Short mmCIF file of C-alpha atoms and ligand atoms in Angstrom, two decimals:
data_model
loop_
_atom_site.label_atom_id
_atom_site.label_comp_id
_atom_site.label_asym_id
_atom_site.label_seq_id
_atom_site.Cartn_x
_atom_site.Cartn_y
_atom_site.Cartn_z
CA MET A 924 -22.33 -0.37 0.17
CA SER A 925 -23.11 -1.17 -3.43
CA ARG A 926 -24.20 -5.03 -4.43
CA HIS A 927 -22.42 -4.69 -8.05
CA THR A 928 -18.72 -2.96 -8.84
CA ILE A 929 -18.00 -1.71 -11.87
CA ARG A 930 -14.96 -2.10 -13.63
CA LEU A 931 -14.32 1.36 -15.88
CA ALA A 932 -11.68 1.51 -18.48
CA ALA A 933 -9.68 4.71 -17.49
CA ASP A 934 -10.33 7.05 -19.97
CA ALA A 935 -11.56 10.66 -20.20
CA ALA A 936 -15.19 9.26 -19.15
CA GLY A 937 -13.75 6.34 -17.52
CA ILE A 938 -12.78 8.79 -15.26
CA THR A 939 -15.01 11.62 -15.11
CA GLU A 940 -17.52 8.77 -13.84
CA ALA A 941 -14.68 7.50 -11.00
CA ALA A 942 -14.72 11.76 -9.79
CA ALA A 943 -18.98 11.74 -9.63
CA LEU A 944 -19.51 8.63 -7.85
CA LEU A 945 -16.56 9.18 -5.63
CA ARG A 946 -17.80 13.08 -5.05
CA ALA A 947 -21.01 11.93 -4.11
CA GLY A 948 -19.67 10.13 -1.56
CA GLN A 949 -19.23 6.72 -2.92
CA LEU A 950 -15.92 4.43 -3.28
CA VAL A 951 -13.27 3.84 -5.94
CA ALA A 952 -10.61 1.98 -6.30
CA PHE A 953 -8.34 3.24 -8.22
CA PRO A 954 -4.61 2.86 -9.52
CA THR A 955 -1.16 4.67 -8.41
CA GLU A 956 2.12 3.77 -9.67
CA THR A 957 2.94 1.65 -6.24
CA VAL A 958 0.02 -0.30 -5.51
CA TYR A 959 -4.85 0.82 -5.66
CA GLY A 960 -6.29 2.27 -3.27
CA LEU A 961 -9.29 2.53 -1.87
CA GLY A 962 -10.45 6.13 -2.72
CA ALA A 963 -13.32 7.93 -0.89
CA ASP A 964 -13.83 11.34 -0.58
CA ALA A 965 -11.50 12.45 2.48
CA THR A 966 -13.43 15.51 3.25
CA ASP A 967 -16.34 14.17 3.21
CA GLU A 968 -17.12 11.98 7.48
CA ALA A 969 -19.44 9.14 6.08
CA ALA A 970 -17.70 8.37 2.82
CA VAL A 971 -14.49 7.89 4.43
CA ALA A 972 -16.09 5.46 7.71
CA ALA A 973 -17.71 3.26 4.23
CA ILE A 974 -13.82 2.94 3.95
CA TYR A 975 -13.32 1.10 6.64
CA ALA A 976 -16.60 -0.69 6.60
CA ALA A 977 -15.50 -1.62 3.61
CA LYS A 978 -11.90 -2.45 4.48
CA THR A 979 -13.05 -4.57 7.28
CA ARG A 980 -10.71 -3.13 9.54
CA PRO A 981 -10.53 -4.15 12.69
CA SER A 982 -9.76 -0.31 14.60
CA PHE A 983 -8.78 3.02 12.79
CA ASN A 984 -5.84 2.83 11.98
CA PRO A 985 -5.02 6.03 9.27
CA LEU A 986 -5.75 6.61 6.22
CA ILE A 987 -3.27 8.70 3.43
CA ALA A 988 -4.89 11.64 1.99
CA HIS A 989 -4.08 11.91 -2.04
CA TYR A 990 -3.56 15.43 -3.46
CA ALA A 991 -3.15 16.13 -6.91
CA THR A 992 -0.11 18.93 -6.17
CA ALA A 993 2.17 19.74 -2.95
CA ALA A 994 0.04 22.82 -2.92
CA ALA A 995 -2.86 21.32 -2.10
CA ALA A 996 -1.47 18.76 0.19
CA PHE A 997 0.02 22.28 2.30
CA ASP A 998 -3.35 23.27 2.38
CA ASP A 999 -3.94 20.37 5.09
CA VAL A 1000 -0.83 19.47 6.92
CA THR A 1001 1.75 21.66 7.89
CA PRO A 1002 4.61 21.08 5.34
CA THR A 1003 8.41 22.37 7.75
CA ALA A 1004 11.39 22.65 6.16
CA LEU A 1005 12.09 18.84 5.53
CA GLY A 1006 8.68 17.99 4.40
CA GLU A 1007 8.98 21.26 0.70
CA ARG A 1008 12.61 19.80 0.74
CA LEU A 1009 11.89 16.02 0.89
CA ALA A 1010 7.76 17.05 -1.16
CA ALA A 1011 10.32 18.85 -3.71
CA ALA A 1012 12.33 15.90 -4.59
CA PHE A 1013 9.92 13.02 -5.36
CA TRP A 1014 6.46 13.88 -5.38
CA PRO A 1015 4.80 13.21 -7.93
CA GLY A 1016 6.14 10.16 -6.15
CA PRO A 1017 5.60 6.82 -4.09
CA LEU A 1018 6.14 8.85 -1.10
CA THR A 1019 3.70 9.58 1.96
CA LEU A 1020 4.54 12.14 4.75
CA VAL A 1021 3.49 11.93 8.49
CA LEU A 1022 2.72 16.14 8.72
CA PRO A 1023 0.64 19.03 11.45
CA ARG A 1024 -2.88 18.62 10.99
CA ARG A 1025 -3.33 22.58 10.79
CA PRO A 1026 -6.75 23.66 12.27
CA ARG A 1027 -8.55 24.83 8.36
CA ALA A 1028 -7.32 21.25 7.17
CA ALA A 1029 -10.58 19.96 5.19
CA VAL A 1030 -9.96 16.36 5.07
CA ALA A 1031 -11.95 15.05 8.16
CA ARG A 1032 -10.46 14.01 11.09
CA LEU A 1033 -11.97 10.05 10.93
CA ALA A 1034 -9.14 10.30 7.98
CA GLY A 1035 -6.51 10.87 10.40
CA ALA A 1036 -7.93 8.60 13.13
CA GLY A 1037 -7.83 11.48 15.04
CA LEU A 1038 -4.46 12.32 14.85
CA ASP A 1039 -2.92 16.20 15.81
CA THR A 1040 -1.01 14.53 12.30
CA GLN A 1041 -3.05 13.56 8.27
CA ALA A 1042 -0.12 11.79 6.05
CA VAL A 1043 -0.21 12.67 2.55
CA ARG A 1044 1.00 11.58 -0.81
CA VAL A 1045 0.77 13.08 -3.82
CA PRO A 1046 1.52 10.43 -6.57
CA ALA A 1047 3.12 10.48 -9.65
CA HIS A 1048 0.17 7.95 -11.65
CA GLU A 1049 -1.26 9.80 -14.12
CA VAL A 1050 -4.49 8.16 -13.74
CA ALA A 1051 -4.18 9.05 -10.38
CA ARG A 1052 -3.68 12.81 -11.25
CA GLN A 1053 -6.55 12.77 -13.60
CA LEU A 1054 -8.71 11.73 -11.12
CA LEU A 1055 -7.79 13.90 -7.69
CA VAL A 1056 -7.88 16.62 -10.38
CA ALA A 1057 -11.95 16.29 -11.42
CA VAL A 1058 -12.42 15.75 -7.91
CA GLY A 1059 -11.16 18.18 -6.95
CA ARG A 1060 -11.01 17.75 -2.98
CA ALA A 1061 -8.12 15.64 -1.12
CA VAL A 1062 -8.58 11.44 -1.60
CA ALA A 1063 -8.59 9.33 1.65
CA ALA A 1064 -6.68 5.90 0.01
CA PRO A 1065 -6.20 2.65 1.73
CA SER A 1066 -4.34 0.09 -0.56
CA ALA A 1067 -7.78 -1.67 -1.76
CA ASN A 1068 -7.87 -5.23 -0.35
CA PRO A 1069 -9.78 -6.58 3.40
CA SER A 1070 -7.93 -5.99 5.51
CA GLY A 1071 -4.60 -8.13 6.40
CA ARG A 1072 -4.64 -8.99 2.61
CA VAL A 1073 -2.03 -8.62 0.17
CA SER A 1074 -2.27 -4.98 -1.29
CA PRO A 1075 -3.40 -4.99 -4.94
CA THR A 1076 -1.34 -4.73 -7.93
CA THR A 1077 -4.02 -5.31 -11.06
CA ALA A 1078 -7.73 -4.61 -10.71
CA GLN A 1079 -8.62 -7.97 -11.01
CA HIS A 1080 -6.99 -8.32 -7.58
CA VAL A 1081 -8.96 -5.51 -6.32
CA LEU A 1082 -12.60 -7.02 -7.22
CA ASP A 1083 -11.21 -10.41 -5.65
CA GLY A 1084 -10.96 -9.07 -2.51
CA LEU A 1085 -13.66 -6.50 -2.86
CA ASP A 1086 -16.04 -7.27 -5.87
CA GLY A 1087 -19.94 -5.93 -4.30
CA ARG A 1088 -18.44 -3.84 -1.38
CA ILE A 1089 -17.45 -0.88 -3.81
CA ALA A 1090 -19.09 1.25 -6.80
CA ALA A 1091 -16.44 0.57 -8.61
CA VAL A 1092 -12.15 0.61 -9.75
CA LEU A 1093 -10.90 2.51 -12.34
CA ASP A 1094 -8.73 -0.48 -14.23
CA SER A 1095 -5.99 0.41 -15.91
CA GLY A 1096 -3.75 -3.00 -15.75
CA PRO A 1097 -0.49 -3.17 -13.44
CA CYS A 1098 0.65 -0.71 -11.10
CA PRO A 1099 4.00 0.55 -12.18
CA VAL A 1100 6.09 0.24 -8.34
CA GLY A 1101 4.53 -2.47 -6.51
CA VAL A 1102 5.40 -1.90 -3.09
CA GLU A 1103 3.42 0.55 -0.80
CA SER A 1104 5.01 4.03 -0.84
CA THR A 1105 7.78 5.18 1.76
CA VAL A 1106 5.90 6.43 4.81
CA ILE A 1107 8.03 9.29 6.91
CA ASP A 1108 6.81 10.88 9.71
CA LEU A 1109 8.59 14.51 10.09
CA ALA A 1110 5.58 15.65 12.87
CA ALA A 1111 7.92 14.40 15.55
CA GLY A 1112 11.01 15.43 16.07
CA PRO A 1113 13.66 14.55 13.99
CA PRO A 1114 12.63 12.49 10.51
CA CYS A 1115 11.51 8.81 10.34
CA LEU A 1116 11.27 6.24 8.50
CA LEU A 1117 8.05 4.98 9.41
CA ARG A 1118 7.16 2.79 6.69
CA PRO A 1119 10.04 1.14 3.78
CA GLY A 1120 8.29 1.30 0.27
CA GLY A 1121 8.79 2.96 -3.08
CA VAL A 1122 11.23 5.07 -2.94
CA PRO A 1123 14.61 3.65 -1.59
CA LEU A 1124 16.24 4.67 2.03
CA GLU A 1125 19.22 5.28 -0.12
CA ALA A 1126 17.57 8.30 -1.61
CA ILE A 1127 15.80 10.00 1.29
CA VAL A 1128 19.34 9.27 3.49
CA ALA A 1129 20.71 11.69 0.43
CA LEU A 1130 19.53 14.22 0.96
CA LEU A 1131 18.34 14.21 4.48
CA GLY A 1132 21.76 12.14 6.18
CA PRO A 1133 20.68 8.44 7.68
CA ILE A 1134 17.90 9.04 9.88
CA GLY A 1135 15.72 6.82 12.40
CA ARG A 1136 12.92 4.41 12.12
CA GLY A 1137 9.71 4.49 13.91
CA ILE A 1138 6.28 2.30 14.13
CA THR A 1139 3.60 2.99 12.06
CA PRO A 1140 0.35 2.93 13.77
CA ALA A 1141 -0.81 -0.52 12.46
CA ALA A 1142 2.35 -1.72 13.76
CA ALA A 1143 1.63 -0.50 17.09
CA GLU A 1144 -1.39 -2.14 16.88
CA ARG A 1145 0.43 -5.54 15.87
CA THR A 1146 2.62 -5.71 18.73
CA ARG A 1147 0.35 -5.12 21.13
CA ASN A 1148 -2.44 -7.82 19.54
CA LEU A 1149 0.99 -10.31 19.48
CA ARG A 1150 -0.02 -10.11 23.05
CA SER A 1151 -3.81 -11.15 23.05
CA PRO A 1152 -2.41 -14.18 20.04
CA GLY A 1153 -6.76 -14.36 19.09
CA LEU A 1154 -7.29 -10.16 18.05
CA MET A 1155 -3.65 -11.04 16.47
CA VAL A 1156 -3.40 -8.78 12.90
CA SER A 1157 -0.57 -10.48 10.14
CA HIS A 1158 -1.13 -7.38 7.36
CA TYR A 1159 -0.24 -8.67 4.34
CA ALA A 1160 -0.44 -11.93 4.61
CA PRO A 1161 -0.99 -14.94 1.85
CA ALA A 1162 -3.09 -18.09 2.96
CA LEU A 1163 -0.18 -20.21 3.21
CA PRO A 1164 2.26 -20.20 5.56
CA VAL A 1165 5.92 -18.33 3.94
CA ARG A 1166 9.32 -19.03 4.73
CA LEU A 1167 11.42 -17.14 4.35
CA HIS A 1168 15.92 -16.95 3.46
CA ALA A 1169 15.20 -20.39 1.69
CA GLN A 1170 17.59 -21.42 -0.71
CA SER A 1171 15.08 -24.26 -2.85
CA ALA A 1172 11.83 -25.03 -2.12
CA GLU A 1173 10.76 -28.59 0.28
CA PRO A 1174 8.95 -31.11 -2.03
CA ASN A 1175 5.57 -29.85 -0.18
CA GLU A 1176 6.66 -26.20 -0.86
CA ALA A 1177 5.47 -23.54 -3.90
CA MET A 1178 8.87 -20.89 -4.40
CA LEU A 1179 9.00 -17.72 -4.84
CA ALA A 1180 12.24 -16.95 -6.21
CA PHE A 1181 14.72 -14.30 -6.97
CA GLY A 1182 16.99 -15.62 -9.50
CA PRO A 1183 18.27 -18.98 -10.42
CA ILE A 1184 17.17 -21.86 -8.30
CA PRO A 1185 17.78 -25.44 -7.97
CA GLY A 1186 15.75 -28.42 -8.27
CA HIS A 1187 11.88 -28.08 -10.30
CA PRO A 1188 9.34 -27.37 -7.18
CA ASP A 1189 5.54 -27.99 -8.76
CA ALA A 1190 5.19 -24.38 -8.30
CA VAL A 1191 7.44 -21.56 -8.64
CA PHE A 1192 7.13 -17.72 -9.31
CA GLN A 1193 10.32 -15.48 -10.40
CA LEU A 1194 10.18 -12.27 -8.99
CA SER A 1195 13.26 -11.53 -11.57
CA LEU A 1196 15.58 -13.38 -12.83
CA ASP A 1197 18.38 -11.22 -13.24
CA GLU A 1198 18.03 -10.42 -9.77
CA ASP A 1199 16.59 -7.21 -10.37
CA LEU A 1200 15.02 -5.55 -7.16
CA VAL A 1201 12.36 -2.29 -9.27
CA GLU A 1202 10.75 -5.76 -11.34
CA ALA A 1203 10.49 -8.12 -8.06
CA ALA A 1204 9.01 -5.75 -6.23
CA ALA A 1205 6.43 -4.20 -9.37
CA ARG A 1206 5.45 -8.23 -9.55
CA LEU A 1207 6.18 -9.04 -5.40
CA PHE A 1208 2.30 -9.14 -4.51
CA ASP A 1209 0.84 -10.73 -7.26
CA GLY A 1210 3.02 -13.89 -7.05
CA LEU A 1211 2.44 -13.84 -3.81
CA ARG A 1212 -1.79 -14.08 -5.19
CA ARG A 1213 -0.43 -16.48 -7.37
CA LEU A 1214 1.45 -18.99 -5.26
CA ASP A 1215 -1.14 -18.89 -2.71
CA ALA A 1216 -3.88 -19.99 -5.48
CA GLU A 1217 -2.01 -22.74 -7.03
CA GLY A 1218 -0.34 -23.54 -4.03
CA ALA A 1219 -3.76 -25.14 -2.27
CA ARG A 1220 -5.35 -26.26 -5.70
CA LEU A 1221 -2.41 -28.13 -5.86
CA GLY A 1222 -2.42 -29.24 -1.76
CA LEU A 1223 1.08 -27.60 -0.42
CA GLY A 1224 2.58 -26.92 2.39
CA GLY A 1225 3.53 -23.90 2.35
CA ILE A 1226 6.16 -21.12 0.45
CA ALA A 1227 9.40 -20.76 0.05
CA VAL A 1228 10.69 -17.62 -0.62
CA ALA A 1229 13.97 -17.27 -1.29
CA PRO A 1230 16.59 -14.57 0.30
CA ILE A 1231 16.02 -10.76 -1.24
CA PRO A 1232 19.35 -8.23 -0.81
CA GLU A 1233 17.63 -5.50 1.35
CA THR A 1234 19.18 -2.80 -0.62
CA GLY A 1235 17.16 -0.05 -3.02
CA LEU A 1236 13.53 -1.91 -3.27
CA GLY A 1237 14.46 -4.87 -1.49
CA LEU A 1238 14.04 -3.34 2.00
CA ALA A 1239 10.32 -2.38 1.30
CA ILE A 1240 10.05 -6.17 -0.49
CA ASN A 1241 11.86 -7.66 3.00
CA ASP A 1242 9.77 -5.33 5.35
CA ARG A 1243 6.49 -6.98 3.73
CA LEU A 1244 7.73 -10.95 2.93
CA GLN A 1245 8.83 -10.72 7.27
CA ARG A 1246 5.14 -9.49 7.60
CA ALA A 1247 3.67 -12.09 5.37
CA ALA A 1248 5.55 -14.71 7.03
CA ALA A 1249 4.63 -13.44 10.50
CA PRO A 1250 2.89 -15.85 12.67
CA ARG A 1251 -1.00 -15.74 13.04
O1 TXA B 1980 1.03 3.03 -1.71
C1 TXA B 1980 -0.01 3.41 -0.65
O2 TXA B 1980 0.70 4.24 0.72
C2 TXA B 1980 -1.04 3.50 -1.30
C3 TXA B 1980 -1.01 3.95 -2.05
C4 TXA B 1980 -2.86 3.36 -1.97
O3 TXA B 1980 -1.44 5.73 -1.87
N1 TXA B 1980 -1.79 3.68 -0.08
C5 TXA B 1980 -1.09 2.85 1.23
O4 TXA B 1980 -2.12 2.55 2.70
O5 TXA B 1980 -1.38 1.64 1.44
P1 TXA B 1980 -2.81 1.96 3.86
O6 TXA B 1980 -3.62 2.81 4.56
O7 TXA B 1980 -2.23 0.23 3.39
O8 TXA B 1980 -1.28 1.85 4.50
C6 TXA B 1980 -1.14 3.96 4.77
C7 TXA B 1980 0.50 3.67 5.87
C8 TXA B 1980 -0.36 2.70 7.58
O9 TXA B 1980 1.04 2.19 7.81
C9 TXA B 1980 -0.38 3.73 8.35
O10 TXA B 1980 -0.55 3.08 9.40
C10 TXA B 1980 0.09 5.05 8.24
O11 TXA B 1980 1.16 5.35 7.30
N2 TXA B 1980 -0.04 6.42 8.23
C11 TXA B 1980 -1.98 6.93 8.04
N3 TXA B 1980 -1.47 8.03 8.94
C12 TXA B 1980 -0.60 8.24 9.88
C13 TXA B 1980 -0.36 8.85 10.71
N4 TXA B 1980 -0.77 10.04 10.42
N5 TXA B 1980 1.24 9.04 11.35
C14 TXA B 1980 1.63 8.11 10.95
N6 TXA B 1980 1.35 6.76 10.18
C15 TXA B 1980 0.21 6.79 9.69
MG1 MG B 1981 -2.63 -1.27 3.64
#
């Protein structure tokens, strides 16, 4: 653990320094098009273990390995025909594929939490790409937030949660997509959506036809924990309770709006006045954080969230909001 977290500019010098820290086994948060990732050299077991410690994850929930190219990813996992089609269509981009791990994989087993599968992704963000090229190895990265908290979409969000616990954060401003990658499991029979995310489900279905929905290890853990409330983990959670499908705010509530709203609540965050789901996704996590802080300052009792359509990025937005609203 580092005492002081350096904020590095996302220029050539900053990227070189970030890559050197990663190669030396340190933790570095970096931007992707979805959210900031908490990176470690994926081939270094101790560095990967340090990710779990920094996030205080309750158990070893498997991590995504990030690569500069699809070819590099497919050195560590067997692509399968569907994996090759999805990679050709959506990489680089906000799509994660869960695939069988190759026996010769360079990625540490702990990165996949000891499973026979490994989640892999080639991010589209130019800074992430340059960093991955400079590191020259896979980089394991969950979202760069303490476990159970809202994912970070700015370097300041990262520092709010992890300052002093990681070596550095590479700062390139807000993440353009704003919700995490879409996760598709191709390792267990027919393709299966594990997590809606930055690639809309409609785009996947247009390529593959209808696909089923599964459950991520993280979600399985939550379900288990529902039966032992003391251990329950709610993910993407702000501190204030969240009320979904709200047409308006009660007097003691802050409001996360999507389009025009009635009245004048004391604290409002507008996701998109034009009801544009892409804009709303990019602003979602910042909005939750701001309302949480503002609500605490004003002594409000909760956050009311306007209804959001279940199409395009709305599926991912609603998934995250449902987690934020889950009992804890
Ligand atoms: O956009 C993103 O995906 C960001 C950026 C940094 O790339 N990363 C991210 O990582 O959101 P994380 O760890 O917060 O979420 C990874 C998700 C978890 O739900 C995890 O359970 C699932 O992917 N996952 C990872 N490896 C898996 C595996 N082998 N089998 C099934 N699910 C897996
Ligand atoms: Mg996460």
